[in-house]
GROMACS .gro file of C-alpha atoms in nm:
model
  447
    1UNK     CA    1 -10.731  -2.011  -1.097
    2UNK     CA    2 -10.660  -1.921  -0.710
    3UNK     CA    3 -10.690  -2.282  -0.627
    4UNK     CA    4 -10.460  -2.382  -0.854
    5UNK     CA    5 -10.193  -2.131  -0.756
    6UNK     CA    6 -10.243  -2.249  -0.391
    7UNK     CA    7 -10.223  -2.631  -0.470
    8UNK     CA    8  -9.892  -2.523  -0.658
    9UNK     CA    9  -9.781  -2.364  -0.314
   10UNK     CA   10  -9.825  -2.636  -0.172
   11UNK     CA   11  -9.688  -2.907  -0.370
   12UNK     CA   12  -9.364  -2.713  -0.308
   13UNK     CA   13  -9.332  -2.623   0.031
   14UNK     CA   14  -9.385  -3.011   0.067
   15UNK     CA   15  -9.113  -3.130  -0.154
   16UNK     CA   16  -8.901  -2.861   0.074
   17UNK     CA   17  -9.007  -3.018   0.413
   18UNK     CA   18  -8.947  -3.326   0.270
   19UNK     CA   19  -8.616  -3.256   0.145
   20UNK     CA   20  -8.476  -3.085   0.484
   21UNK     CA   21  -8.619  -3.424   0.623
   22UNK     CA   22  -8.377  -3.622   0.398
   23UNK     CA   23  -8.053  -3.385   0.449
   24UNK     CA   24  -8.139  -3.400   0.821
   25UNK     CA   25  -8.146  -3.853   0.821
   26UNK     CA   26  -7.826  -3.832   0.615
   27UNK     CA   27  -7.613  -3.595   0.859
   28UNK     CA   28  -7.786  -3.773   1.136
   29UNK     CA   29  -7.679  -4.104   1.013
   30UNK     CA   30  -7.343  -3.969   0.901
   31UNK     CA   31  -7.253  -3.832   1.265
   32UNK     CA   32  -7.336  -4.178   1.439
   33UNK     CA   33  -7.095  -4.393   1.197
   34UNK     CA   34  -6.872  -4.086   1.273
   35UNK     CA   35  -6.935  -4.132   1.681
   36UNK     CA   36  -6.865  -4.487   1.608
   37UNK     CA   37  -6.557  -4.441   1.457
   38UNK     CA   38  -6.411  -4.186   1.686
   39UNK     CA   39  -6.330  -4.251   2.069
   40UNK     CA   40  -6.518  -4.061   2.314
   41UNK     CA   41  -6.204  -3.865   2.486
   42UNK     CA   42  -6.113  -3.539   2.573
   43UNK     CA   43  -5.906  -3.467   2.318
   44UNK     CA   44  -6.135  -3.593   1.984
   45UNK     CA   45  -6.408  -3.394   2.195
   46UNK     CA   46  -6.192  -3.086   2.122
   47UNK     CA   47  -6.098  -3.138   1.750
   48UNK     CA   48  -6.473  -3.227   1.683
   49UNK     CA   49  -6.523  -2.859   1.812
   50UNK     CA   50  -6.267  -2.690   1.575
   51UNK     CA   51  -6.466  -2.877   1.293
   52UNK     CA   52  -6.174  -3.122   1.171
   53UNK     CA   53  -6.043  -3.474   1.293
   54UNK     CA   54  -5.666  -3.532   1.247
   55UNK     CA   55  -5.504  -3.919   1.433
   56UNK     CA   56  -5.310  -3.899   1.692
   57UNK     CA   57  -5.039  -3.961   1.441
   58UNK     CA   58  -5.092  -3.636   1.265
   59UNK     CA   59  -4.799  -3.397   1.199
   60UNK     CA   60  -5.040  -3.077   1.330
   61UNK     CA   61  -5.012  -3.221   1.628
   62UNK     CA   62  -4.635  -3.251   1.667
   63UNK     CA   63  -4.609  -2.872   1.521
   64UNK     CA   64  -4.844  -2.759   1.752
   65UNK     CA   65  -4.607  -2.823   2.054
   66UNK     CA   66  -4.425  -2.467   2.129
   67UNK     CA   67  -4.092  -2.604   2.265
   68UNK     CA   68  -4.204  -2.928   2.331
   69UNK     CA   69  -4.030  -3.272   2.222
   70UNK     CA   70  -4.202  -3.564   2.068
   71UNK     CA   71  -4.336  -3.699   2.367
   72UNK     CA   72  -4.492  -3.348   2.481
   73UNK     CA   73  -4.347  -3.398   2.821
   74UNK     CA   74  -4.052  -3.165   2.787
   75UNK     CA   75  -3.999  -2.833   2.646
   76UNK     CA   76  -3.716  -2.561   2.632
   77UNK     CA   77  -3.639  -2.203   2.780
   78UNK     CA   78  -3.468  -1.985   2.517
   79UNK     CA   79  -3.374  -1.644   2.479
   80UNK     CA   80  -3.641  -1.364   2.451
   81UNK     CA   81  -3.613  -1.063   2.253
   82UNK     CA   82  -3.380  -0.824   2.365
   83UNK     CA   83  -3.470  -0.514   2.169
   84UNK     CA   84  -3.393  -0.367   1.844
   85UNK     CA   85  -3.033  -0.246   1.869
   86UNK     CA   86  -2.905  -0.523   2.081
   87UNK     CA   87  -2.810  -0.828   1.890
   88UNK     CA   88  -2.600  -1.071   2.146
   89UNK     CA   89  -2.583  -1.094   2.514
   90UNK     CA   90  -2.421  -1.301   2.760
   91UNK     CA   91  -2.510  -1.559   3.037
   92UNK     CA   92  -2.422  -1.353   3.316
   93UNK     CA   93  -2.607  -1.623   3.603
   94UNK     CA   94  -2.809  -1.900   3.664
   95UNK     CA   95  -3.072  -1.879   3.912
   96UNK     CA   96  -3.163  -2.219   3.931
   97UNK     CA   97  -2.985  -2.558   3.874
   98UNK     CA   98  -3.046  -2.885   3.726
   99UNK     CA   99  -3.298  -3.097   3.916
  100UNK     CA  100  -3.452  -2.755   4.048
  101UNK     CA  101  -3.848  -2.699   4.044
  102UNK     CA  102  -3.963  -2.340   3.811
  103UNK     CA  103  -4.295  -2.224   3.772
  104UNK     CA  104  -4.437  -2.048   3.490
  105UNK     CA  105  -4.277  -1.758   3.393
  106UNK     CA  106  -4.006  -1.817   3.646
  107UNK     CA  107  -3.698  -1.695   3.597
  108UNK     CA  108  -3.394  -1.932   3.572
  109UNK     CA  109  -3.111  -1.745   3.415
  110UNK     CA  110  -2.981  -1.379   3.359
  111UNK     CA  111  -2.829  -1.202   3.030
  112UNK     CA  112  -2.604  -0.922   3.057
  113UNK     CA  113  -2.622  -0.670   2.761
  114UNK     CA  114  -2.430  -0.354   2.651
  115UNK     CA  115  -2.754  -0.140   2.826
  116UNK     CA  116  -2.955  -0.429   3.047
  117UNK     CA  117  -2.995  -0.719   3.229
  118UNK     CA  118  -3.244  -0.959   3.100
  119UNK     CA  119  -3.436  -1.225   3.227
  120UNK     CA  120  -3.478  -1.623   3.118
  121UNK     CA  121  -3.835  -1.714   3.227
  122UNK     CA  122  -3.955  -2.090   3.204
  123UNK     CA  123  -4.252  -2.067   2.938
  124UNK     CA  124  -4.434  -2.336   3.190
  125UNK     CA  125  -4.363  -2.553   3.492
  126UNK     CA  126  -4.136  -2.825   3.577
  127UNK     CA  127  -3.838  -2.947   3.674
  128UNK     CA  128  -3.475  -2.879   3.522
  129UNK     CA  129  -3.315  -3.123   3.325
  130UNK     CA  130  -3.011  -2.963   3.190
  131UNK     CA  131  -2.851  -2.623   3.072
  132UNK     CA  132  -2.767  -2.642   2.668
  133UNK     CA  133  -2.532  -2.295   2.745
  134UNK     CA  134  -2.298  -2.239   3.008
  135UNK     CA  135  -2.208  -1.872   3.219
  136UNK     CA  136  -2.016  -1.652   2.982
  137UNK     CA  137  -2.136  -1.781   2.646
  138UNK     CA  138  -2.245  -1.552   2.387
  139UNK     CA  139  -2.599  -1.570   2.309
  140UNK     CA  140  -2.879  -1.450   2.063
  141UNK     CA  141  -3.273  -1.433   2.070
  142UNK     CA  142  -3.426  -1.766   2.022
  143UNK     CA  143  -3.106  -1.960   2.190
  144UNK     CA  144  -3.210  -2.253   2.315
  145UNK     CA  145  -3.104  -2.188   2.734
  146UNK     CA  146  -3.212  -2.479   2.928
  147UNK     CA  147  -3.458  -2.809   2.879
  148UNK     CA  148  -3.731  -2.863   3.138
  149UNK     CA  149  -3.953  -3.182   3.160
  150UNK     CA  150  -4.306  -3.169   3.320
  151UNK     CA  151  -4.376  -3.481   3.439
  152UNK     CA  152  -4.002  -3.518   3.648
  153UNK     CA  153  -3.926  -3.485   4.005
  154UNK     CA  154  -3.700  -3.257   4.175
  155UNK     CA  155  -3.352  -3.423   4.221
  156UNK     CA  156  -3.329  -3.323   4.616
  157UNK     CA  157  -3.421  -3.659   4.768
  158UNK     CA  158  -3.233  -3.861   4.551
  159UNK     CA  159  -2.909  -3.698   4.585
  160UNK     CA  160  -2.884  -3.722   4.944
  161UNK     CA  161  -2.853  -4.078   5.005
  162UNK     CA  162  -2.610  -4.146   4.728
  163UNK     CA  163  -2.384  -3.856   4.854
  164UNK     CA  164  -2.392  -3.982   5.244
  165UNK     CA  165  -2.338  -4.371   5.104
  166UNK     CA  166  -2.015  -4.238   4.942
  167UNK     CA  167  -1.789  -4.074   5.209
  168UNK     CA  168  -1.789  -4.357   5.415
  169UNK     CA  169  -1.711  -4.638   5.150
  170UNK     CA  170  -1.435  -4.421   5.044
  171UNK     CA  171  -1.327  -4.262   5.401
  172UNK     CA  172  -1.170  -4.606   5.484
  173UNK     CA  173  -0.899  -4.639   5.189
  174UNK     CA  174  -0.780  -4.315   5.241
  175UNK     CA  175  -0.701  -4.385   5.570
  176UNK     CA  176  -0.506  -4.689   5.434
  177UNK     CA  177  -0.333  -4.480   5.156
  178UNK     CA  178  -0.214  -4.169   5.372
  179UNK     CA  179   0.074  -4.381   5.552
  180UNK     CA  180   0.162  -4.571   5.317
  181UNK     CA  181   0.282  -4.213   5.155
  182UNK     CA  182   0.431  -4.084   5.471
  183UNK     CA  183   0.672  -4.400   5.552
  184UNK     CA  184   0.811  -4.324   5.132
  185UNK     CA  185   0.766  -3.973   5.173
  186UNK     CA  186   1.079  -3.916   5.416
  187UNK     CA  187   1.347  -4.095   5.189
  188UNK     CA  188   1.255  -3.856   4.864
  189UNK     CA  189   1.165  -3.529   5.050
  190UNK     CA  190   1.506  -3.431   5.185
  191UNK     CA  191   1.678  -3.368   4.873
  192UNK     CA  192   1.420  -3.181   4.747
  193UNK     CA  193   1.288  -2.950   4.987
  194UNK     CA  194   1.674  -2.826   5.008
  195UNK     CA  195   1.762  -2.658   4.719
  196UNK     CA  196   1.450  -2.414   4.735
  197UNK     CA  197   1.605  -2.251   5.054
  198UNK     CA  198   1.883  -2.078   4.882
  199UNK     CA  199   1.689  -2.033   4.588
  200UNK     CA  200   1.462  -1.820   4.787
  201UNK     CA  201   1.745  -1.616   4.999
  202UNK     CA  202   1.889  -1.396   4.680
  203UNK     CA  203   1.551  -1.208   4.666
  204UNK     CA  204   1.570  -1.090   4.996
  205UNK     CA  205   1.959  -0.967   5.003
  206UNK     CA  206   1.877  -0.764   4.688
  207UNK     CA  207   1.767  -0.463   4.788
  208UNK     CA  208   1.740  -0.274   4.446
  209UNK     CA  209   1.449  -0.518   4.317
  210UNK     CA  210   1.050  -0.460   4.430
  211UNK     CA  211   0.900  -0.681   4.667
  212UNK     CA  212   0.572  -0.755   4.517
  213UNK     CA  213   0.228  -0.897   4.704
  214UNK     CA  214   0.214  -1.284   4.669
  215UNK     CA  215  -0.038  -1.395   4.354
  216UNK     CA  216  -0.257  -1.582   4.650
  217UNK     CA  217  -0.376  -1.196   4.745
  218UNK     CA  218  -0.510  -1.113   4.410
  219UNK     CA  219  -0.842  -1.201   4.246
  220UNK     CA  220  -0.897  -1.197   3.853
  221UNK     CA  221  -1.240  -1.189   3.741
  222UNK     CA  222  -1.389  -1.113   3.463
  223UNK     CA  223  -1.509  -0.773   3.333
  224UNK     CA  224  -1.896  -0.721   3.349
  225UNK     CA  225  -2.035  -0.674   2.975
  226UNK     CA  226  -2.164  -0.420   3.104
  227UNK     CA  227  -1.862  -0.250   3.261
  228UNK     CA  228  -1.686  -0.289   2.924
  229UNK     CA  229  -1.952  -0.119   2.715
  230UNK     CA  230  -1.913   0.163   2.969
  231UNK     CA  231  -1.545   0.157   2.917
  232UNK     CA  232  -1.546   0.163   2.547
  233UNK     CA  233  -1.888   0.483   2.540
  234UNK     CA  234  -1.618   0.677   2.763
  235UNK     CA  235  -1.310   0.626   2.606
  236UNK     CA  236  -1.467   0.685   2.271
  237UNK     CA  237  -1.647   1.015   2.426
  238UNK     CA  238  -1.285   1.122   2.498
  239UNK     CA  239  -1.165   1.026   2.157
  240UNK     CA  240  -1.417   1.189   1.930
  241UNK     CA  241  -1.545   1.506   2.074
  242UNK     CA  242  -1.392   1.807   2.198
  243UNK     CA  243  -1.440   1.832   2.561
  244UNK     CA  244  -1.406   2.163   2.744
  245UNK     CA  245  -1.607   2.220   3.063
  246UNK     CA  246  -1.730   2.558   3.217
  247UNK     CA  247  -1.800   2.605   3.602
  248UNK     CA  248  -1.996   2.836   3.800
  249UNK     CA  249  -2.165   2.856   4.181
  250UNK     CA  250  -2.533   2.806   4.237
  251UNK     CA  251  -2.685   2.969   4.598
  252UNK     CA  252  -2.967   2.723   4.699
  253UNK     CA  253  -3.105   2.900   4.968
  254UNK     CA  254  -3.462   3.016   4.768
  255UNK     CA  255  -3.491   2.639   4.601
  256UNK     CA  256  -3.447   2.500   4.932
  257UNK     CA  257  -3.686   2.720   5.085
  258UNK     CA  258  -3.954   2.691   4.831
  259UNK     CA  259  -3.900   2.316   4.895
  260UNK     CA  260  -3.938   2.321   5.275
  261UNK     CA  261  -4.278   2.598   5.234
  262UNK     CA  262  -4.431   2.353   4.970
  263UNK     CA  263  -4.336   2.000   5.077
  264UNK     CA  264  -4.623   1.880   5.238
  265UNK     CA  265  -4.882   2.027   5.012
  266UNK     CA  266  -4.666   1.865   4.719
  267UNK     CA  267  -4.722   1.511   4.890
  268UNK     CA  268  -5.036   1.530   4.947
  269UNK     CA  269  -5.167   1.641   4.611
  270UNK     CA  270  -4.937   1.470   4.390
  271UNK     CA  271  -4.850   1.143   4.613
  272UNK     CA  272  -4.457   1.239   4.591
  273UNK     CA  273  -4.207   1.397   4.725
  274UNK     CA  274  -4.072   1.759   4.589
  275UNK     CA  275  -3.721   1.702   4.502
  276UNK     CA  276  -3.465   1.930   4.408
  277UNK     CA  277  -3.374   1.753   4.088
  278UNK     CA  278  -3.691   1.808   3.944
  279UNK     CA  279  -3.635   2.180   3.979
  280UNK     CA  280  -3.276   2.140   3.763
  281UNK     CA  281  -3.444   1.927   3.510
  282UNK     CA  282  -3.729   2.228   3.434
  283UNK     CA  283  -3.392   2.434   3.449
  284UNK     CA  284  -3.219   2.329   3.205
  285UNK     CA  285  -3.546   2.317   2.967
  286UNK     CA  286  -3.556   2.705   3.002
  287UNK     CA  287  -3.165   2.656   2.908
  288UNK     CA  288  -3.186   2.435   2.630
  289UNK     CA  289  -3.482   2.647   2.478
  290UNK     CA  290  -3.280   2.947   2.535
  291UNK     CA  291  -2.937   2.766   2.357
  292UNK     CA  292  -3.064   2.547   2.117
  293UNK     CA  293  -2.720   2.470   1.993
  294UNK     CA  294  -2.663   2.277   2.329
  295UNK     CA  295  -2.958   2.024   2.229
  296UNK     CA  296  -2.801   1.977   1.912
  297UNK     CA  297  -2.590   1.761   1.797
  298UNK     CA  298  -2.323   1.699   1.487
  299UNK     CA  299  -2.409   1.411   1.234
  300UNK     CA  300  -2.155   1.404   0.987
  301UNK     CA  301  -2.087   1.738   0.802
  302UNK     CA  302  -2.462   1.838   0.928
  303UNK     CA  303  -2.623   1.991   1.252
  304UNK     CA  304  -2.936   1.857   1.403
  305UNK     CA  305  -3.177   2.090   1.565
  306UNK     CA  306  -3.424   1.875   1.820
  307UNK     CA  307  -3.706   2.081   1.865
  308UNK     CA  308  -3.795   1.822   2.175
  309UNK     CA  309  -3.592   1.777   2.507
  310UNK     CA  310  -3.539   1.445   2.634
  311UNK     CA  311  -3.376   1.445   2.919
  312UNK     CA  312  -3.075   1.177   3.103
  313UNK     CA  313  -3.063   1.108   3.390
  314UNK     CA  314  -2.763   0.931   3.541
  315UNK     CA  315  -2.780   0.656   3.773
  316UNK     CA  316  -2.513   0.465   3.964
  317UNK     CA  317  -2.662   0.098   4.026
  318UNK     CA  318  -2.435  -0.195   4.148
  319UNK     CA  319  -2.340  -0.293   3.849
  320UNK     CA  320  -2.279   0.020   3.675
  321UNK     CA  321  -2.379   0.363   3.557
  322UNK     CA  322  -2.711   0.353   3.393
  323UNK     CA  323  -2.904   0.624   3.244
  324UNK     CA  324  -3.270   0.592   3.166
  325UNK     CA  325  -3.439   0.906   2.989
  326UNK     CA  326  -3.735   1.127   3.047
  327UNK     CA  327  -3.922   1.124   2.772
  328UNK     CA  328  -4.043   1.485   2.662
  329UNK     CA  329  -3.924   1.635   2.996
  330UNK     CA  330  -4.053   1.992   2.786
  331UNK     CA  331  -4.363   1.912   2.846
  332UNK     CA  332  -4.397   1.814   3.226
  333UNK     CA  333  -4.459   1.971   3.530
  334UNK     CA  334  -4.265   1.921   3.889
  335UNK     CA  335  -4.476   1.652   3.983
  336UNK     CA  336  -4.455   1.443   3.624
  337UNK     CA  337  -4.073   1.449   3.651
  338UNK     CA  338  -4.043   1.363   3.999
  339UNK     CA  339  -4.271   1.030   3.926
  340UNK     CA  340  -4.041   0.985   3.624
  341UNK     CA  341  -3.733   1.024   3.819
  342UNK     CA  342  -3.858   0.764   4.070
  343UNK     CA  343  -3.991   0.522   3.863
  344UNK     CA  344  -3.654   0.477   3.679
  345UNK     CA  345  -3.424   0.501   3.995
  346UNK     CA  346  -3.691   0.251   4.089
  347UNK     CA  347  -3.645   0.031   3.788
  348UNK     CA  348  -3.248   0.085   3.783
  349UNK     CA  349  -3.206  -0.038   4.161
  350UNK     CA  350  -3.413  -0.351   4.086
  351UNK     CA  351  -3.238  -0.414   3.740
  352UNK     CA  352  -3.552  -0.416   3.564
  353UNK     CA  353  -3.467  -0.114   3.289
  354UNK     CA  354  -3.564  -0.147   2.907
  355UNK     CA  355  -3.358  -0.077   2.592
  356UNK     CA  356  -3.655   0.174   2.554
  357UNK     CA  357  -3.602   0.334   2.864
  358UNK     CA  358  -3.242   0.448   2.781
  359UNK     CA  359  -3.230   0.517   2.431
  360UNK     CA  360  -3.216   0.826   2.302
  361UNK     CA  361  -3.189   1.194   2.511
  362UNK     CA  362  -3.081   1.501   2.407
  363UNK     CA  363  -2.893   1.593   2.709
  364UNK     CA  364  -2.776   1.434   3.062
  365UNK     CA  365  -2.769   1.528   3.404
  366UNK     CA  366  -2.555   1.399   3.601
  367UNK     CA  367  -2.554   1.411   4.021
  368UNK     CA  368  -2.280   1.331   4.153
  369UNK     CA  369  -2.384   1.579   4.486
  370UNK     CA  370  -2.554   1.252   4.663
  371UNK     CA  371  -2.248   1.093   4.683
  372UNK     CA  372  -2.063   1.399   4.832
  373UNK     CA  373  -1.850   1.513   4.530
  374UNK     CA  374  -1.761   1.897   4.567
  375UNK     CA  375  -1.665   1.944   4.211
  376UNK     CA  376  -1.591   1.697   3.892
  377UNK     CA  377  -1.542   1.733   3.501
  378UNK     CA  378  -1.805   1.474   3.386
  379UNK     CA  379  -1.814   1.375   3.060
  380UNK     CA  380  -2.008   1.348   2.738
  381UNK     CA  381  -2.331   1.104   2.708
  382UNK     CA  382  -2.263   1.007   2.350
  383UNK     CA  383  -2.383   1.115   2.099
  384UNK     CA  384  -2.496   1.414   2.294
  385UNK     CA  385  -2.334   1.744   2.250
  386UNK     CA  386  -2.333   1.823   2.649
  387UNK     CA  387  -2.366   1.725   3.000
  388UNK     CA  388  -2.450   1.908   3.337
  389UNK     CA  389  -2.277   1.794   3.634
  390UNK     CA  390  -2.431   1.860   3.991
  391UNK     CA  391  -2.249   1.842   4.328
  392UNK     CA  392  -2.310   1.847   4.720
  393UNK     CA  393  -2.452   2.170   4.847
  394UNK     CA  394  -2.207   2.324   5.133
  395UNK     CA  395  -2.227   2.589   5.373
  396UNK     CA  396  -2.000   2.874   5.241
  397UNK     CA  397  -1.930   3.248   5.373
  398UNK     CA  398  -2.049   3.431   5.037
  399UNK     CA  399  -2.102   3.795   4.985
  400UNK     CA  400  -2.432   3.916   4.970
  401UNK     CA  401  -2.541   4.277   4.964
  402UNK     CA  402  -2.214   4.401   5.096
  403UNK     CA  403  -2.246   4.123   5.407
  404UNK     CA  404  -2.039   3.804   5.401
  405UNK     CA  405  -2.332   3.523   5.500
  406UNK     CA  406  -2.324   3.170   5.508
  407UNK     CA  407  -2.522   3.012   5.215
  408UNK     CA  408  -2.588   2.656   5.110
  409UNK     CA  409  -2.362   2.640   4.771
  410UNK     CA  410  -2.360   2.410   4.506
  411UNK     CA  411  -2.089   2.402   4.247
  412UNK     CA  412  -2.268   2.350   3.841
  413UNK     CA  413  -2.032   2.210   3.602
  414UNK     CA  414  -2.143   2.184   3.218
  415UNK     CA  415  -1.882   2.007   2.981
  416UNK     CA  416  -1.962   2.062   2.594
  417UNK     CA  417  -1.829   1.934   2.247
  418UNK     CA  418  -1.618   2.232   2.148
  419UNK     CA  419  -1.692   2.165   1.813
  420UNK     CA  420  -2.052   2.309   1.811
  421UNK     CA  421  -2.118   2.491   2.126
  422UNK     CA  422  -1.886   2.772   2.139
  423UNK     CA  423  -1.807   2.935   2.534
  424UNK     CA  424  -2.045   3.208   2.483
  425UNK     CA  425  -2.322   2.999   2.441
  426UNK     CA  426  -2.212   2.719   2.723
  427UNK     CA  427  -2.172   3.037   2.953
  428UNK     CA  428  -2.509   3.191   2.883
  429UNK     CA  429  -2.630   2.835   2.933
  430UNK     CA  430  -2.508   2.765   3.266
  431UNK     CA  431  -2.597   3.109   3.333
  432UNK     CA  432  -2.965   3.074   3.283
  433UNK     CA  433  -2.943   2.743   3.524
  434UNK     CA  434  -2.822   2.940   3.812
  435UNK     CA  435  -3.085   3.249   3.736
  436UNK     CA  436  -3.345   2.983   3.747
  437UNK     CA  437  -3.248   2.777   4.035
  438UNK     CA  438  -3.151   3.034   4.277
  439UNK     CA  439  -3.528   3.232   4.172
  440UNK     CA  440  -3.723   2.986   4.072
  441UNK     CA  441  -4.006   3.271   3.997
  442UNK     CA  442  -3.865   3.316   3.680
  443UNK     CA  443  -4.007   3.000   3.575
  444UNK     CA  444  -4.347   3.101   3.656
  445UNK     CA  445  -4.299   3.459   3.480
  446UNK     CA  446  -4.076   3.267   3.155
  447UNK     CA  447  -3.819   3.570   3.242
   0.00000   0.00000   0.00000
């Protein structure tokens, strides 16, 4: 009985091996009339490695181009994604110009947006063949911005010759031409170069009418996109909420100390420098906390309470007034909102702010003290409810303790929507700014 049941084994563990033998002459046979079929290049080497064969012919191919023509040698720039609530833009520059070399990621234009400037990039190298757009046009994301070919050569060399060849075949019959014109000129120019004397003297005997600046000292250009989204946030601040602002006088002369004690030890811990804007940013958290009213804002026939603080910070760049937010500014310390500061002025100088890093905030602060203002009425961030202005810090004789002393001074101005914050609470606000600032203990104690 045992013999029989290993004979059985047997019997079928050699039908197996001799099966697998089979299966393994059939592939092996299959993949040499394959080999045979197939050219051995570089790009069948690849396909037999994804497991499928398509010709050279085959429409995967073609669709697997991004940007690329027929012929795979050139491809085209468009326009990125701008962000969620920005739709349109507009070709504000080119950096480069036909027959120019890019690189990868290069950039070769510039869109100008209601918030940003944005960036064209090549998606890979070449050479510029043309621009589909022109400067000014309107634009979306996925516009189709410029062509670029890989294989072609910059146009430098080639331009040269032709545009040296040219002046001097045509220098010669201009020569010709010019006095030819000046032996007819004489007989037709009399006449006319007559009347516009007395046409000209009845300006100058009126008296009554303005003399005005000749056209030739004027320059029209058009307005930034930028500039005009500024315009239109400002003017519709003005139209919609209630402005009133409140002002009050800040003594600096403890926050400045603290500054000059702590300085160095703030460097070398943190890696940055103690600023005094941090200080008014923690500020007017304790003030916002204290008047939540100020952080809210009107939707509608509703209030809404933000139980967060995301502060604004304003920033004048070249081409405008920017202002990038700190995200939860509630829960930072000095040295968190001094990086944050810096990294956005940072970002704002080189033009290389998000949409993200500007929307939202719950309340701005604005200093207009760096560029030596005394005093200003700034206005409304919309759709915040209120805005804190700073100015330059002076030496003024103030009373102190019965003794007139000079103190540095800074003037605080806080303009609020009238139609939620009443004055008490935009007084006690500003109030609790100036108790902070000028003892900055009382953040320490949260008195």
């Amino acid at each position: 009985m045992a013999s029989r049941i290993a004979s059985g084994l047997l019997r079928r563990r050699a039908g197996s091996t001799l099966g697998l033998l089979r299966s393994y002459t059939h592939v092996r046979n299959y993949s040499s009339q394959l080999s045979a079929l197939i050219p051995a290049t570089s790009q069948c080497s690849k396909l037999t490695r994804r497991s499928y064969y398509t010709p050279n012919a085959s429409p995967y191919q073609v669709w697997s181009r991004s940007f690329a023509s027929d012929n795979g040698d050139s491809f085209e720039a468009v326009v990125p994604f701008m962000g969620e609530s920005v739709t349109d833009g507009t070709i504000a520059t080119f950096l480069k110009k036909p027959g120019d070399r890019v690189e990868a990621d290069e950039p070769i234009a510039q869109i100008e947006t209601d918030k940003v400037t944005i960036d064209v990039a090549s998606p890979e190298a070449g050479v510029i063949e043309k621009f589909i757009v022109s400067e000014g046009d309107t634009v979306t994301p996925g516009t189709k911005v410029a062509v670029i070919s890989k294989s072609a050569q910059p146009a430098e060399t080639h331009v040269a010759p032709s545009e040296e060849a040219t002046p001097k075949e045509s220098s010669p019959p201009k020569v010709e031409e010019k006095p030819k014109a000046e032996v007819k000129a004489p007989k037709v120019e009399p006449p006319k170069t007559q009347p516009p004397k007395p046409s000209t003297a009845p300006p100058k005997t009126s008296p009554s009418e303005p003399q005005l600046p000749p056209k030739e000292r004027e320059r029209r250009v058009p307005m930034p996109r930028l500039r005009k989204r500024i315009a239109n946030r400002l003017k519709d601040s003005q139209n919609t909420f209630a402005m009133l602002t409140t002002f009050n006088e800040v003594d600096m002369t403890n926050l400045m100390k603290l500054r000059s004690d702590y300085k160095d030890e703030f460097v070398t811990k943190h890696g940055v420098k103690l600023g005094l804007m941090s200080c008014f940013v923690k500020a007017a958290v304790s003030a916002l906390q204290n008047q939540p009213i100020v952080n809210a804002v009107i939707d509608g026939d509703d209030i809404i309470y933000r139980d967060y603080v995301d502060v604004s910070v304003a920033v004048g760049t070249s081409k405008g007034l920017v202002v990038p937010v700190i995200r939860d500014a509630d829960t930072m310390n000095f040295a968190d909102i001094e990086k944050g500061i810096n990294n956005l002025a940072k970002k704002a100088t080189e033009g290389a702010l998000s949409i993200d890093d500007m929307a939202g905030g719950t309340f701005t602060i604005s200093n207009g003290g760096v560029y030596g203002s005394l005093i200003s009425t700034p206005i409304i961030n919309p759709p915040q409810s209120a805005i804190l202005g700073m100015h330059s810090i002076v030496q003024r004789p103030v009373v102190v303790n019965g003794d007139i002393l000079a103190r540095p001074m800074m003037y605080l101005a806080l303009t609020y929507d009238h139609r939620l914050i009443d004055g008490r609470e935009a007084v006690f606000f500003l109030r609790r700014i100036k108790d902070v600032v000028e003892d900055p203990r009382r953040l320490l104690l949260d008195i």
